[in-house]
Amino acid sequence: MASRGRALSLVALCLLLELALQGAAEHLVPAVFVFGDSMVDVGNNNFIEKCDIGCQANYPPFGIDYLNHKPTGRFSNGYNMADQLAQLLQFEESPPPFLSLSNESLSTRMSTGINFASGGSGLLDVTGNGPVCTQVFSMPEQVRSFRSLARMWGRADLISKSLIFINTGSNDLFEYTDCKGHRCKHNDTEFLHSLMASYTRFLKDLYGAGAKKFSVVSPSLVGCCPSQRALAHNPKNHRGVDNHGCLASANDLSRQLYPMIASMLHDLSLELPGMNYSLVDSIKMAEWVFNNTATPSYNFTVLDRACCGSGVFGADGCNSSAPLCQNRSNYLFWDDYHPSDAASGIAAKLIFGDTTGLFVHPINVQQLVEL
Ligand SMILES: *[C@@H]1O[C@H](CO)[C@@H](O)[C@H](O)[C@H]1NC(C)=O
Ligand SMILES: *[C@@H]1O[C@H](CO)[C@@H](O)[C@H](O)[C@H]1NC(C)=O
Ligand SMILES: *[C@@H]1O[C@H](CO)[C@@H](O)[C@H](O)[C@H]1NC(C)=O
Ligand SMILES: *[C@@H]1O[C@H](CO)[C@@H](O)[C@H](O)[C@H]1NC(C)=O
Ligand SMILES: *[C@@H]1O[C@H](CO)[C@@H](O)[C@H](O)[C@H]1NC(C)=O
Ligand SMILES: *[C@@H]1O[C@H](CO)[C@@H](O)[C@H](O)[C@H]1NC(C)=O
Ligand SMILES: *[C@@H]1O[C@H](CO)[C@@H](O)[C@H](O)[C@H]1NC(C)=O
């Protein structure tokens, strides 16, 4: 009896604690809506039948540092940037993947948020939907789904106070620089302008559905991820290597794209009444990490190799038979394309609260959600 009584009071205590925690955790926005690619996908690709296994992450050792070591479809050892930003906004983690939700639950989910992001997708409709992933949930489909849900739900007041979090563009750059053969276009100016035309359209469509607060993450130095370093250093490829030891052509494109995104957002905020944004300069963040390897503000000792994967720079892909590093938080990269939980966590903190003016413009997400 005594032990049963103790067990019951433990249950009661846990319930009380849970209630207390829920009470304390006041969300800073009504909802978070996430769009984009594998940096922020929390499992949409698990529900796409034709999606290539290389564009899914629902098998070990993905999620090895997540709750119960569970692979969920996050392209990370633990949480990703969408989770970590949501946590700073006082949610438990990212909202759930759109494709996991039943039609009945969609309207309740609208009130706290939905994640539409799909690994492999990009600004262009074709990105991901080809030889790379076979099929993804493209950006146009992500935006269209949100628009029709918003229309049915009819709570523009809540949507306008919610955060739209977008991380896209890197896969377009990967596919463009990796493209071989006669189908490939090779006019950088034209290519980058086509990306901006799509981006502008998506943002206007989201705004049209009631969204007002946008946190936009620009593509980082994409030529520095292990897969691209391996390409750059493969003697058969004759590809340029930049001063960080990365694929120069890919990084050049990122560097050209950033100011285009910055001026597009600036112009849109003048054109669209009540729109506000926070733009993340991911290139600055990457440079800052590369420049400050000697500073002990984080524990990254390995900046070029994937934690999970064999081959040069560990770039041959992550799966259960691939070698895994010992100390995952010492690695900037978890696999051939994606940051470790430790790295995305540092990015999320800067996105939310950077006050140096270096990494987010013109305001950070904390200021954005307070407007
Ligand atoms: C859910 O809703 C969509 C659009 O309204 C519809 O196309 C789909 O068939 C529905 N799915 C189910 C399982 O009812
Ligand atoms: C690339 O496209 C731009 C814009 O269409 C054009 O002005 C330029 O001449 C093109 N460059 C080359 C090398 O074809
Ligand atoms: C927010 O947006 C409004 C209008 O779009 C603009 O006037 C204001 O300066 C913006 N606030 C900040 C902090 O950027
Ligand atoms: C990193 O170092 C390079 C070369 O010294 C410099 O040009 C760049 O501005 C630095 N970037 C950051 C964010 O510290
Ligand atoms: C670095 O590692 C130490 C020891 O594991 C840990 O206490 C510290 O929090 C880590 N620092 C960061 C920024 O993660
Ligand atoms: C793992 O990382 C922590 C923090 O940087 C460090 O203190 C520890 O020595 C590392 N362990 C190994 C085996 O490298
Ligand atoms: C696992 O990844 C390694 C490279 O890291 C690769 O050589 C191997 O073929 C992969 N195994 C499976 C079953 O996909």
Short mmCIF file of C-alpha atoms and ligand atoms in Angstrom, two decimals:
data_model
loop_
_atom_site.label_atom_id
_atom_site.label_comp_id
_atom_site.label_asym_id
_atom_site.label_seq_id
_atom_site.Cartn_x
_atom_site.Cartn_y
_atom_site.Cartn_z
CA MET A 1 0.00 0.00 0.00
CA ALA A 2 2.74 2.39 1.01
CA SER A 3 4.65 1.97 -2.22
CA ARG A 4 1.44 2.29 -4.21
CA GLY A 5 0.69 5.51 -2.37
CA ARG A 6 4.14 6.78 -3.17
CA ALA A 7 3.72 5.87 -6.83
CA LEU A 8 0.43 7.75 -6.96
CA SER A 9 1.86 10.83 -5.31
CA LEU A 10 4.76 10.70 -7.75
CA VAL A 11 2.28 10.69 -10.61
CA ALA A 12 0.47 13.62 -9.00
CA LEU A 13 3.75 15.45 -8.55
CA CYS A 14 4.68 14.88 -12.18
CA LEU A 15 1.30 16.18 -13.31
CA LEU A 16 1.72 19.26 -11.14
CA LEU A 17 5.21 19.84 -12.46
CA GLU A 18 3.97 19.48 -16.01
CA LEU A 19 1.19 21.99 -15.38
CA ALA A 20 3.62 24.37 -13.72
CA LEU A 21 6.02 24.08 -16.66
CA GLN A 22 3.23 24.63 -19.16
CA GLY A 23 2.11 27.68 -17.23
CA ALA A 24 5.65 29.06 -17.14
CA ALA A 25 6.24 28.40 -20.82
CA GLU A 26 4.33 31.25 -22.38
CA HIS A 27 4.83 31.01 -26.15
CA LEU A 28 6.26 34.23 -27.56
CA VAL A 29 4.09 33.92 -30.71
CA PRO A 30 0.77 32.16 -31.27
CA ALA A 31 2.26 29.86 -33.91
CA VAL A 32 5.34 29.09 -35.97
CA PHE A 33 5.07 28.08 -39.63
CA VAL A 34 8.20 26.57 -41.15
CA PHE A 35 9.06 26.40 -44.86
CA GLY A 36 12.10 25.21 -46.77
CA ASP A 37 14.55 22.35 -46.95
CA SER A 38 16.35 19.68 -44.91
CA MET A 39 17.86 22.23 -42.54
CA VAL A 40 14.37 22.57 -41.04
CA ASP A 41 12.44 19.47 -42.21
CA VAL A 42 11.17 17.46 -39.22
CA GLY A 43 9.83 14.48 -41.15
CA ASN A 44 7.71 15.55 -44.14
CA ASN A 45 9.84 13.43 -46.46
CA ASN A 46 8.96 10.29 -44.46
CA PHE A 47 5.50 10.58 -46.00
CA ILE A 48 6.56 10.94 -49.64
CA GLU A 49 6.55 7.49 -51.15
CA LYS A 50 8.77 8.22 -54.13
CA CYS A 51 11.26 10.26 -52.12
CA ASP A 52 14.75 8.81 -52.51
CA ILE A 53 16.18 7.23 -49.34
CA GLY A 54 19.12 9.66 -49.53
CA CYS A 55 16.60 12.48 -49.06
CA GLN A 56 15.07 10.86 -45.98
CA ALA A 57 16.51 10.72 -42.48
CA ASN A 58 14.18 8.37 -40.64
CA TYR A 59 16.72 5.67 -39.87
CA PRO A 60 19.64 5.40 -37.43
CA PRO A 61 21.97 7.01 -36.64
CA PHE A 62 19.91 10.14 -37.45
CA GLY A 63 18.36 11.26 -34.17
CA ILE A 64 20.96 9.51 -32.01
CA ASP A 65 20.90 12.51 -29.64
CA TYR A 66 17.15 13.17 -30.01
CA LEU A 67 14.64 12.03 -27.36
CA ASN A 68 14.95 8.25 -26.93
CA HIS A 69 17.60 8.30 -29.71
CA LYS A 70 14.72 8.25 -32.17
CA PRO A 71 15.21 8.91 -35.89
CA THR A 72 12.34 11.19 -36.91
CA GLY A 73 13.28 12.48 -40.33
CA ARG A 74 15.38 15.32 -38.94
CA PHE A 75 18.67 15.58 -40.82
CA SER A 76 20.60 15.90 -37.59
CA ASN A 77 21.96 13.92 -34.68
CA GLY A 78 19.46 15.75 -32.45
CA TYR A 79 17.31 18.81 -32.95
CA ASN A 80 17.48 21.04 -36.01
CA MET A 81 17.31 24.80 -36.39
CA ALA A 82 13.50 24.85 -36.58
CA ASP A 83 13.31 23.01 -33.25
CA GLN A 84 15.92 25.17 -31.62
CA LEU A 85 14.33 28.43 -32.72
CA ALA A 86 10.90 27.14 -31.63
CA GLN A 87 12.43 26.29 -28.24
CA LEU A 88 13.70 29.84 -27.86
CA LEU A 89 10.12 30.94 -28.58
CA GLN A 90 9.10 28.68 -25.66
CA PHE A 91 7.71 25.77 -27.65
CA GLU A 92 8.84 22.22 -26.95
CA GLU A 93 10.27 21.77 -30.45
CA SER A 94 9.31 22.48 -34.07
CA PRO A 95 5.64 22.18 -34.94
CA PRO A 96 4.84 18.79 -36.52
CA PRO A 97 5.34 17.93 -40.20
CA PHE A 98 2.35 18.89 -42.33
CA LEU A 99 2.28 15.57 -44.17
CA SER A 100 1.96 13.67 -40.86
CA LEU A 101 -1.30 15.41 -39.94
CA SER A 102 -4.82 14.15 -40.50
CA ASN A 103 -7.32 16.49 -42.18
CA GLU A 104 -9.26 16.63 -38.90
CA SER A 105 -6.30 17.87 -36.86
CA LEU A 106 -5.15 20.51 -39.35
CA SER A 107 -7.25 23.40 -38.05
CA THR A 108 -6.24 22.84 -34.41
CA ARG A 109 -2.62 22.63 -35.53
CA MET A 110 -2.92 25.96 -37.32
CA SER A 111 -3.28 27.63 -33.93
CA THR A 112 0.22 26.54 -32.79
CA GLY A 113 2.00 25.97 -36.09
CA ILE A 114 2.88 23.51 -38.82
CA ASN A 115 6.17 22.60 -40.47
CA PHE A 116 5.94 22.33 -44.27
CA ALA A 117 9.69 21.96 -44.99
CA SER A 118 10.96 19.15 -47.18
CA GLY A 119 14.56 18.00 -47.55
CA GLY A 120 15.88 18.41 -51.08
CA SER A 121 13.44 21.17 -52.02
CA GLY A 122 14.50 24.61 -53.17
CA LEU A 123 13.29 27.87 -54.61
CA LEU A 124 12.82 26.37 -58.05
CA ASP A 125 10.01 23.91 -58.63
CA VAL A 126 12.39 21.40 -60.24
CA THR A 127 14.88 21.41 -57.38
CA GLY A 128 14.71 18.02 -55.66
CA ASN A 129 12.07 16.75 -58.09
CA GLY A 130 14.54 15.04 -60.38
CA PRO A 131 17.56 12.77 -60.23
CA VAL A 132 18.56 14.01 -56.74
CA CYS A 133 15.53 13.05 -54.61
CA THR A 134 12.98 11.84 -57.22
CA GLN A 135 10.18 13.56 -55.32
CA VAL A 136 9.97 16.22 -52.64
CA PHE A 137 7.30 18.54 -51.25
CA SER A 138 8.31 21.56 -53.31
CA MET A 139 8.28 25.17 -52.12
CA PRO A 140 5.28 26.02 -54.35
CA GLU A 141 3.38 23.09 -52.78
CA GLN A 142 4.44 24.14 -49.27
CA VAL A 143 3.21 27.68 -49.82
CA ARG A 144 0.01 26.56 -51.57
CA SER A 145 -0.85 24.21 -48.69
CA PHE A 146 -0.38 26.97 -46.15
CA ARG A 147 -2.52 29.35 -48.20
CA SER A 148 -5.43 26.98 -48.46
CA LEU A 149 -5.26 26.11 -44.76
CA ALA A 150 -5.12 29.79 -43.85
CA ARG A 151 -8.15 30.50 -46.02
CA MET A 152 -10.16 27.69 -44.41
CA TRP A 153 -9.06 28.58 -40.90
CA GLY A 154 -9.86 32.26 -41.31
CA ARG A 155 -7.78 33.57 -38.39
CA ALA A 156 -5.70 36.21 -40.17
CA ASP A 157 -5.35 38.01 -36.82
CA LEU A 158 -3.38 35.08 -35.36
CA ILE A 159 -1.39 34.43 -38.54
CA SER A 160 -0.22 38.05 -38.62
CA LYS A 161 1.25 37.67 -35.11
CA SER A 162 2.85 34.30 -35.87
CA LEU A 163 6.38 33.67 -37.09
CA ILE A 164 7.09 32.49 -40.62
CA PHE A 165 10.49 30.77 -40.60
CA ILE A 166 12.06 30.06 -44.00
CA ASN A 167 15.30 28.29 -44.83
CA THR A 168 15.65 27.64 -48.55
CA GLY A 169 17.93 28.16 -51.55
CA SER A 170 20.90 25.93 -50.78
CA ASN A 171 19.65 22.98 -52.82
CA ASP A 172 19.17 25.20 -55.87
CA LEU A 173 22.84 26.19 -55.56
CA PHE A 174 23.96 22.56 -55.12
CA GLU A 175 22.04 21.37 -58.17
CA TYR A 176 23.23 24.27 -60.31
CA THR A 177 26.92 23.81 -59.47
CA ASP A 178 26.74 20.00 -59.71
CA CYS A 179 24.85 20.03 -62.99
CA LYS A 180 26.52 18.15 -65.81
CA GLY A 181 25.46 17.78 -69.44
CA HIS A 182 23.68 19.80 -72.07
CA ARG A 183 20.48 20.42 -70.05
CA CYS A 184 22.37 22.58 -67.58
CA LYS A 185 22.07 26.34 -67.73
CA HIS A 186 25.26 28.23 -67.06
CA ASN A 187 24.44 31.85 -66.73
CA ASP A 188 24.84 32.79 -63.07
CA THR A 189 23.05 36.10 -63.41
CA GLU A 190 20.03 34.53 -65.04
CA PHE A 191 20.01 31.68 -62.55
CA LEU A 192 20.20 33.92 -59.48
CA HIS A 193 17.50 36.19 -60.84
CA SER A 194 15.22 33.19 -61.36
CA LEU A 195 15.76 32.24 -57.70
CA MET A 196 14.86 35.75 -56.58
CA ALA A 197 11.73 35.81 -58.76
CA SER A 198 10.50 32.62 -57.04
CA TYR A 199 11.44 33.86 -53.60
CA THR A 200 9.57 37.12 -54.12
CA ARG A 201 6.48 35.25 -55.29
CA PHE A 202 6.50 32.91 -52.25
CA LEU A 203 6.83 35.79 -49.80
CA LYS A 204 4.02 37.71 -51.47
CA ASP A 205 1.81 34.62 -51.40
CA LEU A 206 2.51 34.08 -47.70
CA TYR A 207 1.80 37.74 -47.02
CA GLY A 208 -1.40 37.41 -49.03
CA ALA A 209 -2.46 34.64 -46.65
CA GLY A 210 -2.03 36.98 -43.68
CA ALA A 211 1.62 36.45 -42.71
CA LYS A 212 3.46 39.58 -41.53
CA LYS A 213 6.54 38.41 -39.61
CA PHE A 214 9.26 36.66 -41.57
CA SER A 215 12.51 35.16 -40.35
CA VAL A 216 14.54 34.32 -43.45
CA VAL A 217 17.75 32.29 -43.38
CA SER A 218 20.01 32.88 -46.38
CA PRO A 219 22.07 30.04 -47.86
CA SER A 220 25.38 29.72 -46.04
CA LEU A 221 28.81 28.99 -47.53
CA VAL A 222 27.34 25.89 -49.15
CA GLY A 223 30.68 25.04 -50.75
CA CYS A 224 32.07 24.30 -47.27
CA CYS A 225 29.88 21.34 -46.40
CA PRO A 226 31.78 18.04 -46.53
CA SER A 227 30.15 16.86 -49.77
CA GLN A 228 31.27 20.01 -51.61
CA ARG A 229 34.74 20.01 -50.04
CA ALA A 230 35.17 16.46 -51.29
CA LEU A 231 34.16 17.61 -54.79
CA ALA A 232 36.56 20.53 -54.63
CA HIS A 233 39.48 18.34 -53.56
CA ASN A 234 38.86 15.49 -55.97
CA PRO A 235 41.79 15.73 -58.40
CA LYS A 236 39.59 14.43 -61.22
CA ASN A 237 37.25 17.39 -60.96
CA HIS A 238 39.56 20.37 -61.52
CA ARG A 239 37.33 22.54 -59.37
CA GLY A 240 38.48 25.75 -57.71
CA VAL A 241 39.19 25.71 -53.97
CA ASP A 242 38.72 28.95 -51.99
CA ASN A 243 40.66 30.27 -48.98
CA HIS A 244 38.53 28.19 -46.59
CA GLY A 245 39.37 25.00 -48.52
CA CYS A 246 35.82 24.90 -49.93
CA LEU A 247 34.25 24.61 -53.37
CA ALA A 248 34.79 28.12 -54.72
CA SER A 249 32.06 28.15 -57.38
CA ALA A 250 29.33 27.22 -54.86
CA ASN A 251 30.50 29.79 -52.32
CA ASP A 252 30.69 32.48 -55.01
CA LEU A 253 27.03 31.90 -55.79
CA SER A 254 26.09 32.14 -52.09
CA ARG A 255 28.01 35.38 -51.80
CA GLN A 256 26.22 36.83 -54.83
CA LEU A 257 22.83 35.67 -53.61
CA TYR A 258 22.92 37.18 -50.11
CA PRO A 259 22.75 40.87 -51.12
CA MET A 260 19.99 40.04 -53.60
CA ILE A 261 17.89 38.50 -50.81
CA ALA A 262 18.66 41.48 -48.57
CA SER A 263 17.47 44.04 -51.09
CA MET A 264 14.45 41.97 -52.08
CA LEU A 265 13.30 41.85 -48.44
CA HIS A 266 13.97 45.54 -47.96
CA ASP A 267 11.92 46.40 -51.05
CA LEU A 268 9.08 44.07 -50.06
CA SER A 269 8.83 45.61 -46.60
CA LEU A 270 8.31 49.01 -48.26
CA GLU A 271 5.75 47.59 -50.67
CA LEU A 272 3.71 45.41 -48.30
CA PRO A 273 2.08 47.31 -45.41
CA GLY A 274 2.86 45.88 -41.98
CA MET A 275 5.41 43.37 -43.20
CA ASN A 276 8.50 42.98 -41.00
CA TYR A 277 11.45 40.66 -41.33
CA SER A 278 14.67 39.44 -39.83
CA LEU A 279 17.26 38.24 -42.34
CA VAL A 280 19.99 35.87 -41.21
CA ASP A 281 23.39 36.37 -42.81
CA SER A 282 24.47 32.72 -42.76
CA ILE A 283 27.67 33.53 -44.64
CA LYS A 284 28.80 35.82 -41.82
CA MET A 285 28.01 33.10 -39.31
CA ALA A 286 30.09 30.53 -41.16
CA GLU A 287 33.00 32.96 -41.57
CA TRP A 288 32.83 33.83 -37.91
CA VAL A 289 33.16 30.14 -36.97
CA PHE A 290 36.04 29.62 -39.43
CA ASN A 291 37.80 32.80 -38.24
CA ASN A 292 37.47 32.03 -34.56
CA THR A 293 38.64 28.45 -34.25
CA ALA A 294 40.87 29.48 -31.35
CA THR A 295 38.04 31.00 -29.28
CA PRO A 296 36.52 28.65 -26.74
CA SER A 297 32.98 30.06 -27.11
CA TYR A 298 32.02 26.74 -28.65
CA ASN A 299 33.64 23.33 -28.88
CA PHE A 300 34.08 22.82 -32.61
CA THR A 301 37.44 21.26 -33.28
CA VAL A 302 36.43 19.60 -36.55
CA LEU A 303 35.10 22.01 -39.16
CA ASP A 304 35.55 20.12 -42.40
CA ARG A 305 34.62 16.46 -41.77
CA ALA A 306 31.19 14.91 -41.31
CA CYS A 307 30.68 13.19 -37.96
CA CYS A 308 28.74 10.40 -39.66
CA GLY A 309 30.12 8.99 -42.91
CA SER A 310 33.16 7.38 -44.45
CA GLY A 311 35.46 8.57 -47.22
CA VAL A 312 37.23 11.87 -47.84
CA PHE A 313 35.81 14.48 -45.39
CA GLY A 314 33.35 11.75 -44.27
CA ALA A 315 31.35 12.80 -47.32
CA ASP A 316 30.14 9.40 -48.54
CA GLY A 317 26.80 9.60 -46.75
CA CYS A 318 25.42 8.76 -43.31
CA ASN A 319 23.71 5.45 -42.53
CA SER A 320 23.84 2.74 -39.87
CA SER A 321 26.94 1.10 -41.33
CA ALA A 322 28.90 4.36 -41.75
CA PRO A 323 31.49 5.28 -39.09
CA LEU A 324 30.31 7.71 -36.40
CA CYS A 325 32.50 10.21 -34.53
CA GLN A 326 32.87 9.99 -30.74
CA ASN A 327 32.23 13.55 -29.75
CA ARG A 328 29.38 14.90 -31.81
CA SER A 329 29.34 18.39 -30.36
CA ASN A 330 32.94 18.90 -31.52
CA TYR A 331 31.80 18.62 -35.14
CA LEU A 332 30.40 21.51 -37.14
CA PHE A 333 28.87 18.98 -39.54
CA TRP A 334 26.77 15.98 -38.63
CA ASP A 335 26.74 14.47 -42.14
CA ASP A 336 27.80 15.33 -45.69
CA TYR A 337 25.33 18.25 -45.96
CA HIS A 338 23.98 19.15 -42.52
CA PRO A 339 25.18 20.89 -39.38
CA SER A 340 25.34 19.06 -36.06
CA ASP A 341 22.77 19.75 -33.34
CA ALA A 342 25.48 21.82 -31.60
CA ALA A 343 26.06 23.96 -34.70
CA SER A 344 22.41 24.60 -35.53
CA GLY A 345 21.82 25.41 -31.86
CA ILE A 346 24.40 28.20 -31.96
CA ALA A 347 22.85 29.52 -35.18
CA ALA A 348 19.37 29.48 -33.60
CA LYS A 349 20.62 31.47 -30.60
CA LEU A 350 22.06 34.14 -32.91
CA ILE A 351 18.92 34.20 -35.07
CA PHE A 352 16.84 34.75 -31.97
CA GLY A 353 18.95 37.10 -29.97
CA ASP A 354 22.03 38.46 -31.77
CA THR A 355 22.53 42.07 -30.77
CA THR A 356 25.92 42.66 -32.40
CA GLY A 357 24.25 43.60 -35.70
CA LEU A 358 26.59 41.19 -37.49
CA PHE A 359 24.38 38.20 -38.13
CA VAL A 360 20.73 39.33 -38.38
CA HIS A 361 19.30 42.36 -40.19
CA PRO A 362 17.67 44.73 -39.48
CA ILE A 363 16.41 43.15 -36.24
CA ASN A 364 16.60 39.74 -34.55
CA VAL A 365 13.69 37.35 -34.09
CA GLN A 366 13.15 38.34 -30.48
CA GLN A 367 12.60 41.94 -31.62
CA LEU A 368 10.53 40.79 -34.60
CA VAL A 369 8.05 38.85 -32.49
CA GLU A 370 7.73 41.72 -30.01
CA LEU A 371 6.62 44.22 -32.69
C1 LIG B 1 -7.84 15.85 -46.99
O1 LIG B 1 -8.21 17.06 -47.61
C2 LIG B 1 -7.74 17.20 -48.93
C3 LIG B 1 -8.08 18.60 -49.44
O2 LIG B 1 -9.25 19.10 -48.86
C4 LIG B 1 -8.31 16.09 -49.81
O3 LIG B 1 -7.81 16.21 -51.12
C5 LIG B 1 -7.89 14.75 -49.22
O4 LIG B 1 -8.49 13.72 -49.96
C6 LIG B 1 -8.32 14.64 -47.76
N1 LIG B 1 -7.76 13.43 -47.20
C7 LIG B 1 -8.45 12.60 -46.47
C8 LIG B 1 -7.73 11.39 -45.96
O5 LIG B 1 -9.61 12.79 -46.19
C1 LIG B 2 23.47 36.07 -68.88
O1 LIG B 2 22.14 36.55 -68.78
C2 LIG B 2 22.04 37.96 -68.73
C3 LIG B 2 20.59 38.30 -68.43
O2 LIG B 2 19.72 37.61 -69.26
C4 LIG B 2 22.57 38.54 -70.01
O3 LIG B 2 22.49 39.96 -69.97
C5 LIG B 2 24.02 38.11 -70.18
O4 LIG B 2 24.51 38.57 -71.44
C6 LIG B 2 24.15 36.59 -70.11
N1 LIG B 2 25.57 36.24 -70.07
C7 LIG B 2 26.10 35.36 -70.88
C8 LIG B 2 27.56 35.09 -70.70
O5 LIG B 2 25.45 34.78 -71.73
C1 LIG B 3 8.04 47.08 -39.50
O1 LIG B 3 7.32 47.30 -40.68
C2 LIG B 3 6.80 48.60 -40.80
C3 LIG B 3 5.94 48.65 -42.07
O2 LIG B 3 6.11 47.53 -42.89
C4 LIG B 3 7.94 49.60 -40.86
O3 LIG B 3 7.43 50.91 -40.97
C5 LIG B 3 8.77 49.46 -39.60
O4 LIG B 3 9.90 50.30 -39.68
C6 LIG B 3 9.23 48.04 -39.42
N1 LIG B 3 9.90 47.89 -38.13
C7 LIG B 3 11.16 47.48 -38.02
C8 LIG B 3 11.70 47.44 -36.62
O5 LIG B 3 11.83 47.12 -38.97
C1 LIG B 4 36.86 36.50 -41.43
O1 LIG B 4 38.19 36.76 -41.86
C2 LIG B 4 38.28 37.31 -43.18
C3 LIG B 4 39.76 37.39 -43.53
O2 LIG B 4 40.49 37.96 -42.50
C4 LIG B 4 37.58 38.68 -43.19
O3 LIG B 4 37.64 39.21 -44.48
C5 LIG B 4 36.14 38.49 -42.77
O4 LIG B 4 35.49 39.74 -42.68
C6 LIG B 4 36.02 37.79 -41.43
N1 LIG B 4 34.63 37.52 -41.16
C7 LIG B 4 34.09 37.48 -39.94
C8 LIG B 4 32.61 37.33 -39.85
O5 LIG B 4 34.73 37.53 -38.91
C1 LIG B 5 31.76 22.83 -24.49
O1 LIG B 5 31.98 21.60 -23.83
C2 LIG B 5 31.92 21.69 -22.42
C3 LIG B 5 32.33 20.34 -21.84
O2 LIG B 5 31.64 19.29 -22.45
C4 LIG B 5 30.51 22.09 -22.01
O3 LIG B 5 30.41 22.23 -20.62
C5 LIG B 5 30.19 23.44 -22.68
O4 LIG B 5 28.84 23.79 -22.40
C6 LIG B 5 30.37 23.36 -24.17
N1 LIG B 5 30.19 24.68 -24.76
C7 LIG B 5 29.27 24.94 -25.70
C8 LIG B 5 29.21 26.34 -26.21
O5 LIG B 5 28.54 24.07 -26.15
C1 LIG B 6 34.75 15.79 -26.12
O1 LIG B 6 34.50 17.19 -26.10
C2 LIG B 6 34.66 17.83 -24.83
C3 LIG B 6 34.28 19.28 -24.98
O2 LIG B 6 34.99 19.90 -26.00
C4 LIG B 6 36.10 17.64 -24.36
O3 LIG B 6 36.22 18.17 -23.06
C5 LIG B 6 36.48 16.14 -24.35
O4 LIG B 6 37.83 16.00 -24.06
C6 LIG B 6 36.18 15.51 -25.72
N1 LIG B 6 36.40 14.08 -25.68
C7 LIG B 6 37.07 13.43 -26.61
C8 LIG B 6 37.18 11.94 -26.42
O5 LIG B 6 37.56 13.99 -27.58
C1 LIG B 7 26.48 3.58 -45.96
O1 LIG B 7 27.36 4.69 -46.18
C2 LIG B 7 28.62 4.31 -46.70
C3 LIG B 7 29.45 5.59 -46.83
O2 LIG B 7 29.52 6.35 -45.67
C4 LIG B 7 28.46 3.62 -48.03
O3 LIG B 7 29.72 3.21 -48.51
C5 LIG B 7 27.54 2.42 -47.90
O4 LIG B 7 27.27 1.89 -49.17
C6 LIG B 7 26.22 2.82 -47.25
N1 LIG B 7 25.43 1.62 -46.96
C7 LIG B 7 24.17 1.52 -47.29
C8 LIG B 7 23.48 0.26 -46.86
O5 LIG B 7 23.57 2.39 -47.92
#
